């Protein structure tokens, strides 16, 4: 399967714990995006990478959130000191560099913070 | 931040019915509009990317139109089938940005 993959698919954690999610984009895509979807809302943009450079960050991305893409391939999203409000579906997407970058999404990681 | 409205929020139709949804967005600074279909437990799937005023796109029984001057897009499904049951999301992109700003979606349920 050459689509976008995310790991884990589900994560349950206790408040205050740190969690890390991984995204593997489509191999030839140089752009990678993270979105978050909470109940009843559409996905909300968190951050965007072009190769290994993080070029755009939403103000939704508090200091407890950090994303990396060290070699311009896979990416990780870490949430420190999780809060119940962090419970959401975290989606990763990738695209070609180009004028109209159609974004291809992974299946998401569903985080539940108890 | 773009204000994106989708209506209706949810919709139940009988198999074989045709239906349509609306996506409204600010017309200023428009660059492109994406439509996605998101089935439960699956990845969001891209349907269309539209850029030009008056653009019409078609994929099987699904089609979409775009009006960038007034800031809206319609998605049409002809002869709905149970496998069309999903949440349909629209996401405009502003000039100079790469982020998709999604609406809340329209949840379609097709009753066999």
Tab-separated table of C-alpha atoms in Angstrom:
chain	number	residue	atom	x	y	z
A	1	UNK	CA	0.000	0.000	0.000
A	2	UNK	CA	1.589	3.315	-1.030
A	3	UNK	CA	-0.831	5.643	0.743
A	4	UNK	CA	-0.245	7.783	3.832
A	5	UNK	CA	0.084	5.700	6.981
A	6	UNK	CA	-0.241	6.723	10.599
A	7	UNK	CA	0.717	4.948	13.776
A	8	UNK	CA	-0.854	4.203	16.168
A	9	UNK	CA	-4.463	4.222	14.988
A	10	UNK	CA	-5.747	4.584	18.535
A	11	UNK	CA	-4.116	5.876	21.703
A	12	UNK	CA	-5.592	6.064	25.191
A	13	UNK	CA	-3.563	7.914	27.761
A	14	UNK	CA	-3.948	9.498	31.160
A	15	UNK	CA	-3.934	13.239	31.627
A	16	UNK	CA	-0.406	14.549	32.072
A	17	UNK	CA	1.297	11.856	30.022
A	18	UNK	CA	3.268	12.531	26.837
A	19	UNK	CA	2.247	10.923	23.538
A	20	UNK	CA	3.906	10.723	20.131
A	21	UNK	CA	2.299	9.953	16.803
A	22	UNK	CA	4.015	9.017	13.571
A	23	UNK	CA	3.075	9.770	9.972
A	24	UNK	CA	4.632	8.188	6.885
A	25	UNK	CA	3.679	10.207	3.789
A	26	UNK	CA	3.543	9.023	0.200
A	27	UNK	CA	7.222	8.628	-0.636
A	28	UNK	CA	7.519	11.138	-3.467
A	29	UNK	CA	5.568	13.874	-1.662
A	30	UNK	CA	7.668	16.657	-0.184
A	31	UNK	CA	4.864	18.428	1.673
A	32	UNK	CA	3.384	17.085	4.889
A	33	UNK	CA	0.526	18.462	6.976
A	34	UNK	CA	-0.988	17.772	10.393
A	35	UNK	CA	-4.661	18.443	11.164
A	36	UNK	CA	-6.823	17.820	14.216
A	37	UNK	CA	-10.521	17.003	14.220
A	38	UNK	CA	-12.705	17.265	17.302
A	39	UNK	CA	-16.284	16.047	17.582
A	40	UNK	CA	-18.714	17.958	15.384
A	41	UNK	CA	-16.003	19.989	13.665
A	42	UNK	CA	-14.121	19.731	10.414
A	43	UNK	CA	-10.388	19.048	10.519
A	44	UNK	CA	-8.354	22.059	11.704
A	45	UNK	CA	-4.878	22.838	10.381
A	46	UNK	CA	-2.017	22.442	12.856
A	47	UNK	CA	1.232	22.641	10.916
A	48	UNK	CA	2.919	22.108	7.561
A	49	UNK	CA	6.358	20.942	6.390
A	50	UNK	CA	8.085	21.328	3.080
A	51	UNK	CA	10.823	18.708	3.143
A	52	UNK	CA	12.298	19.013	6.643
A	53	UNK	CA	11.405	22.681	7.143
A	54	UNK	CA	8.359	23.529	9.249
A	55	UNK	CA	6.949	26.482	7.314
A	56	UNK	CA	3.589	27.195	8.905
A	57	UNK	CA	2.117	26.676	12.362
A	58	UNK	CA	-1.391	27.360	13.593
A	59	UNK	CA	-1.958	29.190	16.856
A	60	UNK	CA	-3.814	26.005	17.837
A	61	UNK	CA	-0.366	24.442	18.204
A	62	UNK	CA	0.399	25.347	21.805
A	63	UNK	CA	3.812	25.029	23.445
A	64	UNK	CA	2.891	21.490	24.494
A	65	UNK	CA	2.767	20.404	20.841
A	66	UNK	CA	5.859	19.831	18.749
A	67	UNK	CA	6.199	18.382	15.279
A	68	UNK	CA	9.308	17.257	13.452
A	69	UNK	CA	10.248	15.891	10.073
A	70	UNK	CA	13.978	15.339	10.518
A	71	UNK	CA	14.900	13.787	7.178
A	72	UNK	CA	12.095	15.148	5.095
A	73	UNK	CA	10.331	11.791	5.065
A	74	UNK	CA	8.263	10.635	8.064
A	75	UNK	CA	7.007	13.071	10.678
A	76	UNK	CA	6.239	12.871	14.373
A	77	UNK	CA	3.782	14.902	16.420
A	78	UNK	CA	4.377	14.958	20.161
A	79	UNK	CA	1.980	16.241	22.782
A	80	UNK	CA	3.457	16.838	26.215
A	81	UNK	CA	1.436	16.890	29.444
A	82	UNK	CA	-1.755	15.851	27.688
A	83	UNK	CA	-5.056	17.422	28.695
A	84	UNK	CA	-8.582	16.109	28.207
A	85	UNK	CA	-9.115	18.820	25.597
A	86	UNK	CA	-6.436	17.181	23.458
A	87	UNK	CA	-8.764	14.248	22.786
A	88	UNK	CA	-9.316	14.294	19.039
A	89	UNK	CA	-8.536	12.611	15.732
A	90	UNK	CA	-5.077	13.649	14.504
A	91	UNK	CA	-4.799	13.475	10.725
A	92	UNK	CA	-1.704	13.604	8.570
A	93	UNK	CA	-1.696	14.454	4.874
A	94	UNK	CA	0.931	14.777	2.164
A	95	UNK	CA	1.116	16.373	-1.259
A	96	UNK	CA	3.389	17.193	-4.161
A	97	UNK	CA	4.938	20.617	-4.346
A	98	UNK	CA	2.839	22.365	-6.937
A	99	UNK	CA	0.284	25.015	-7.546
A	100	UNK	CA	-2.802	23.100	-6.467
A	101	UNK	CA	-1.541	20.534	-4.009
A	102	UNK	CA	-4.214	17.898	-3.635
A	103	UNK	CA	-3.635	16.534	-0.145
A	104	UNK	CA	-3.752	12.789	0.462
A	105	UNK	CA	-4.824	11.869	3.975
A	106	UNK	CA	-3.923	9.029	6.277
A	107	UNK	CA	-6.497	7.207	8.412
A	108	UNK	CA	-5.722	9.281	11.492
A	109	UNK	CA	-4.755	8.582	15.090
A	110	UNK	CA	-7.622	8.812	17.565
A	111	UNK	CA	-6.375	10.110	20.914
A	112	UNK	CA	-8.405	9.725	24.090
A	113	UNK	CA	-7.118	11.466	27.210
A	114	UNK	CA	-8.680	10.170	30.416
B	1	UNK	CA	-8.895	32.455	9.042
B	2	UNK	CA	-11.612	31.621	6.518
B	3	UNK	CA	-15.226	31.211	7.652
B	4	UNK	CA	-16.544	28.138	5.849
B	5	UNK	CA	-20.185	27.131	6.107
B	6	UNK	CA	-21.668	23.859	4.875
B	7	UNK	CA	-25.339	23.009	4.673
B	8	UNK	CA	-27.225	20.988	5.497
B	9	UNK	CA	-25.395	19.572	8.506
B	10	UNK	CA	-26.906	16.142	7.885
B	11	UNK	CA	-29.142	14.559	5.309
B	12	UNK	CA	-31.054	11.291	4.979
B	13	UNK	CA	-32.130	10.249	1.490
B	14	UNK	CA	-33.592	7.141	-0.056
B	15	UNK	CA	-31.517	5.038	-2.413
B	16	UNK	CA	-31.935	6.394	-5.932
B	17	UNK	CA	-32.664	9.978	-4.859
B	18	UNK	CA	-30.471	12.797	-6.106
B	19	UNK	CA	-29.173	15.319	-3.626
B	20	UNK	CA	-26.974	18.370	-3.296
B	21	UNK	CA	-25.014	20.216	-0.623
B	22	UNK	CA	-23.707	23.746	-0.320
B	23	UNK	CA	-20.343	25.131	0.724
B	24	UNK	CA	-20.032	28.886	1.369
B	25	UNK	CA	-16.722	30.689	1.820
B	26	UNK	CA	-15.307	34.224	1.676
B	27	UNK	CA	-14.833	35.210	-1.958
B	28	UNK	CA	-11.889	37.510	-1.266
B	29	UNK	CA	-8.356	36.084	-1.512
B	30	UNK	CA	-9.690	32.824	-2.985
B	31	UNK	CA	-7.215	30.398	-4.539
B	32	UNK	CA	-8.778	26.926	-4.693
B	33	UNK	CA	-11.569	24.793	-3.268
B	34	UNK	CA	-11.207	21.138	-2.292
B	35	UNK	CA	-14.036	18.636	-1.781
B	36	UNK	CA	-13.429	15.494	0.265
B	37	UNK	CA	-15.505	12.446	1.132
B	38	UNK	CA	-14.852	10.860	4.539
B	39	UNK	CA	-16.295	7.473	5.301
B	40	UNK	CA	-16.264	6.194	8.858
B	41	UNK	CA	-12.994	4.454	9.810
B	42	UNK	CA	-11.362	5.408	6.503
B	43	UNK	CA	-9.091	8.209	5.269
B	44	UNK	CA	-10.644	11.350	3.820
B	45	UNK	CA	-10.702	10.900	0.046
B	46	UNK	CA	-10.203	13.792	-2.338
B	47	UNK	CA	-13.065	14.276	-4.796
B	48	UNK	CA	-12.304	17.545	-6.587
B	49	UNK	CA	-9.947	20.507	-6.588
B	50	UNK	CA	-11.482	23.545	-8.251
B	51	UNK	CA	-9.962	26.918	-8.995
B	52	UNK	CA	-11.818	28.801	-11.739
B	53	UNK	CA	-15.095	30.669	-11.450
B	54	UNK	CA	-17.770	28.671	-13.253
B	55	UNK	CA	-15.721	25.491	-13.044
B	56	UNK	CA	-17.665	22.232	-13.158
B	57	UNK	CA	-16.145	18.861	-12.341
B	58	UNK	CA	-17.614	15.372	-12.533
B	59	UNK	CA	-16.592	11.988	-11.156
B	60	UNK	CA	-19.101	9.259	-11.885
B	61	UNK	CA	-22.414	10.214	-10.277
B	62	UNK	CA	-20.843	13.083	-8.311
B	63	UNK	CA	-20.352	16.572	-9.709
B	64	UNK	CA	-19.469	19.994	-8.342
B	65	UNK	CA	-19.750	23.601	-9.419
B	66	UNK	CA	-17.867	26.663	-8.249
B	67	UNK	CA	-18.797	30.345	-8.005
B	68	UNK	CA	-15.788	32.293	-6.751
B	69	UNK	CA	-17.404	35.721	-7.153
B	70	UNK	CA	-20.194	34.993	-4.690
B	71	UNK	CA	-18.241	32.433	-2.678
B	72	UNK	CA	-20.084	29.141	-2.955
B	73	UNK	CA	-19.804	25.645	-4.357
B	74	UNK	CA	-22.427	22.956	-4.853
B	75	UNK	CA	-21.837	19.218	-4.720
B	76	UNK	CA	-24.397	17.027	-6.478
B	77	UNK	CA	-24.926	13.291	-6.171
B	78	UNK	CA	-27.156	11.697	-8.780
B	79	UNK	CA	-29.010	8.486	-7.910
B	80	UNK	CA	-27.606	8.094	-4.382
B	81	UNK	CA	-26.386	4.642	-3.374
B	82	UNK	CA	-25.771	3.283	0.155
B	83	UNK	CA	-22.016	3.410	-0.508
B	84	UNK	CA	-22.323	7.181	-0.889
B	85	UNK	CA	-23.027	7.405	2.844
B	86	UNK	CA	-20.216	9.549	4.250
B	87	UNK	CA	-19.371	13.030	5.468
B	88	UNK	CA	-18.656	15.442	2.644
B	89	UNK	CA	-16.203	18.203	3.484
B	90	UNK	CA	-15.266	21.310	1.581
B	91	UNK	CA	-12.067	23.271	2.176
B	92	UNK	CA	-11.115	26.537	0.492
B	93	UNK	CA	-7.493	27.599	0.249
B	94	UNK	CA	-6.510	31.259	0.366
B	95	UNK	CA	-3.894	32.767	-1.906
B	96	UNK	CA	-0.394	32.298	-0.513
B	97	UNK	CA	-1.400	29.516	1.860
B	98	UNK	CA	-1.217	25.731	1.731
B	99	UNK	CA	-3.538	24.952	4.595
B	100	UNK	CA	-7.021	23.622	3.997
B	101	UNK	CA	-9.731	25.328	6.069
B	102	UNK	CA	-12.493	22.767	6.388
B	103	UNK	CA	-16.178	23.306	6.962
B	104	UNK	CA	-17.969	21.088	9.484
B	105	UNK	CA	-19.176	18.850	6.698
B	106	UNK	CA	-22.481	17.417	5.526
B	107	UNK	CA	-23.206	13.930	6.783
B	108	UNK	CA	-25.121	11.947	4.167
B	109	UNK	CA	-26.978	8.746	4.989
B	110	UNK	CA	-28.471	6.819	2.078
B	111	UNK	CA	-31.243	4.465	3.146
B	112	UNK	CA	-31.506	1.246	1.075
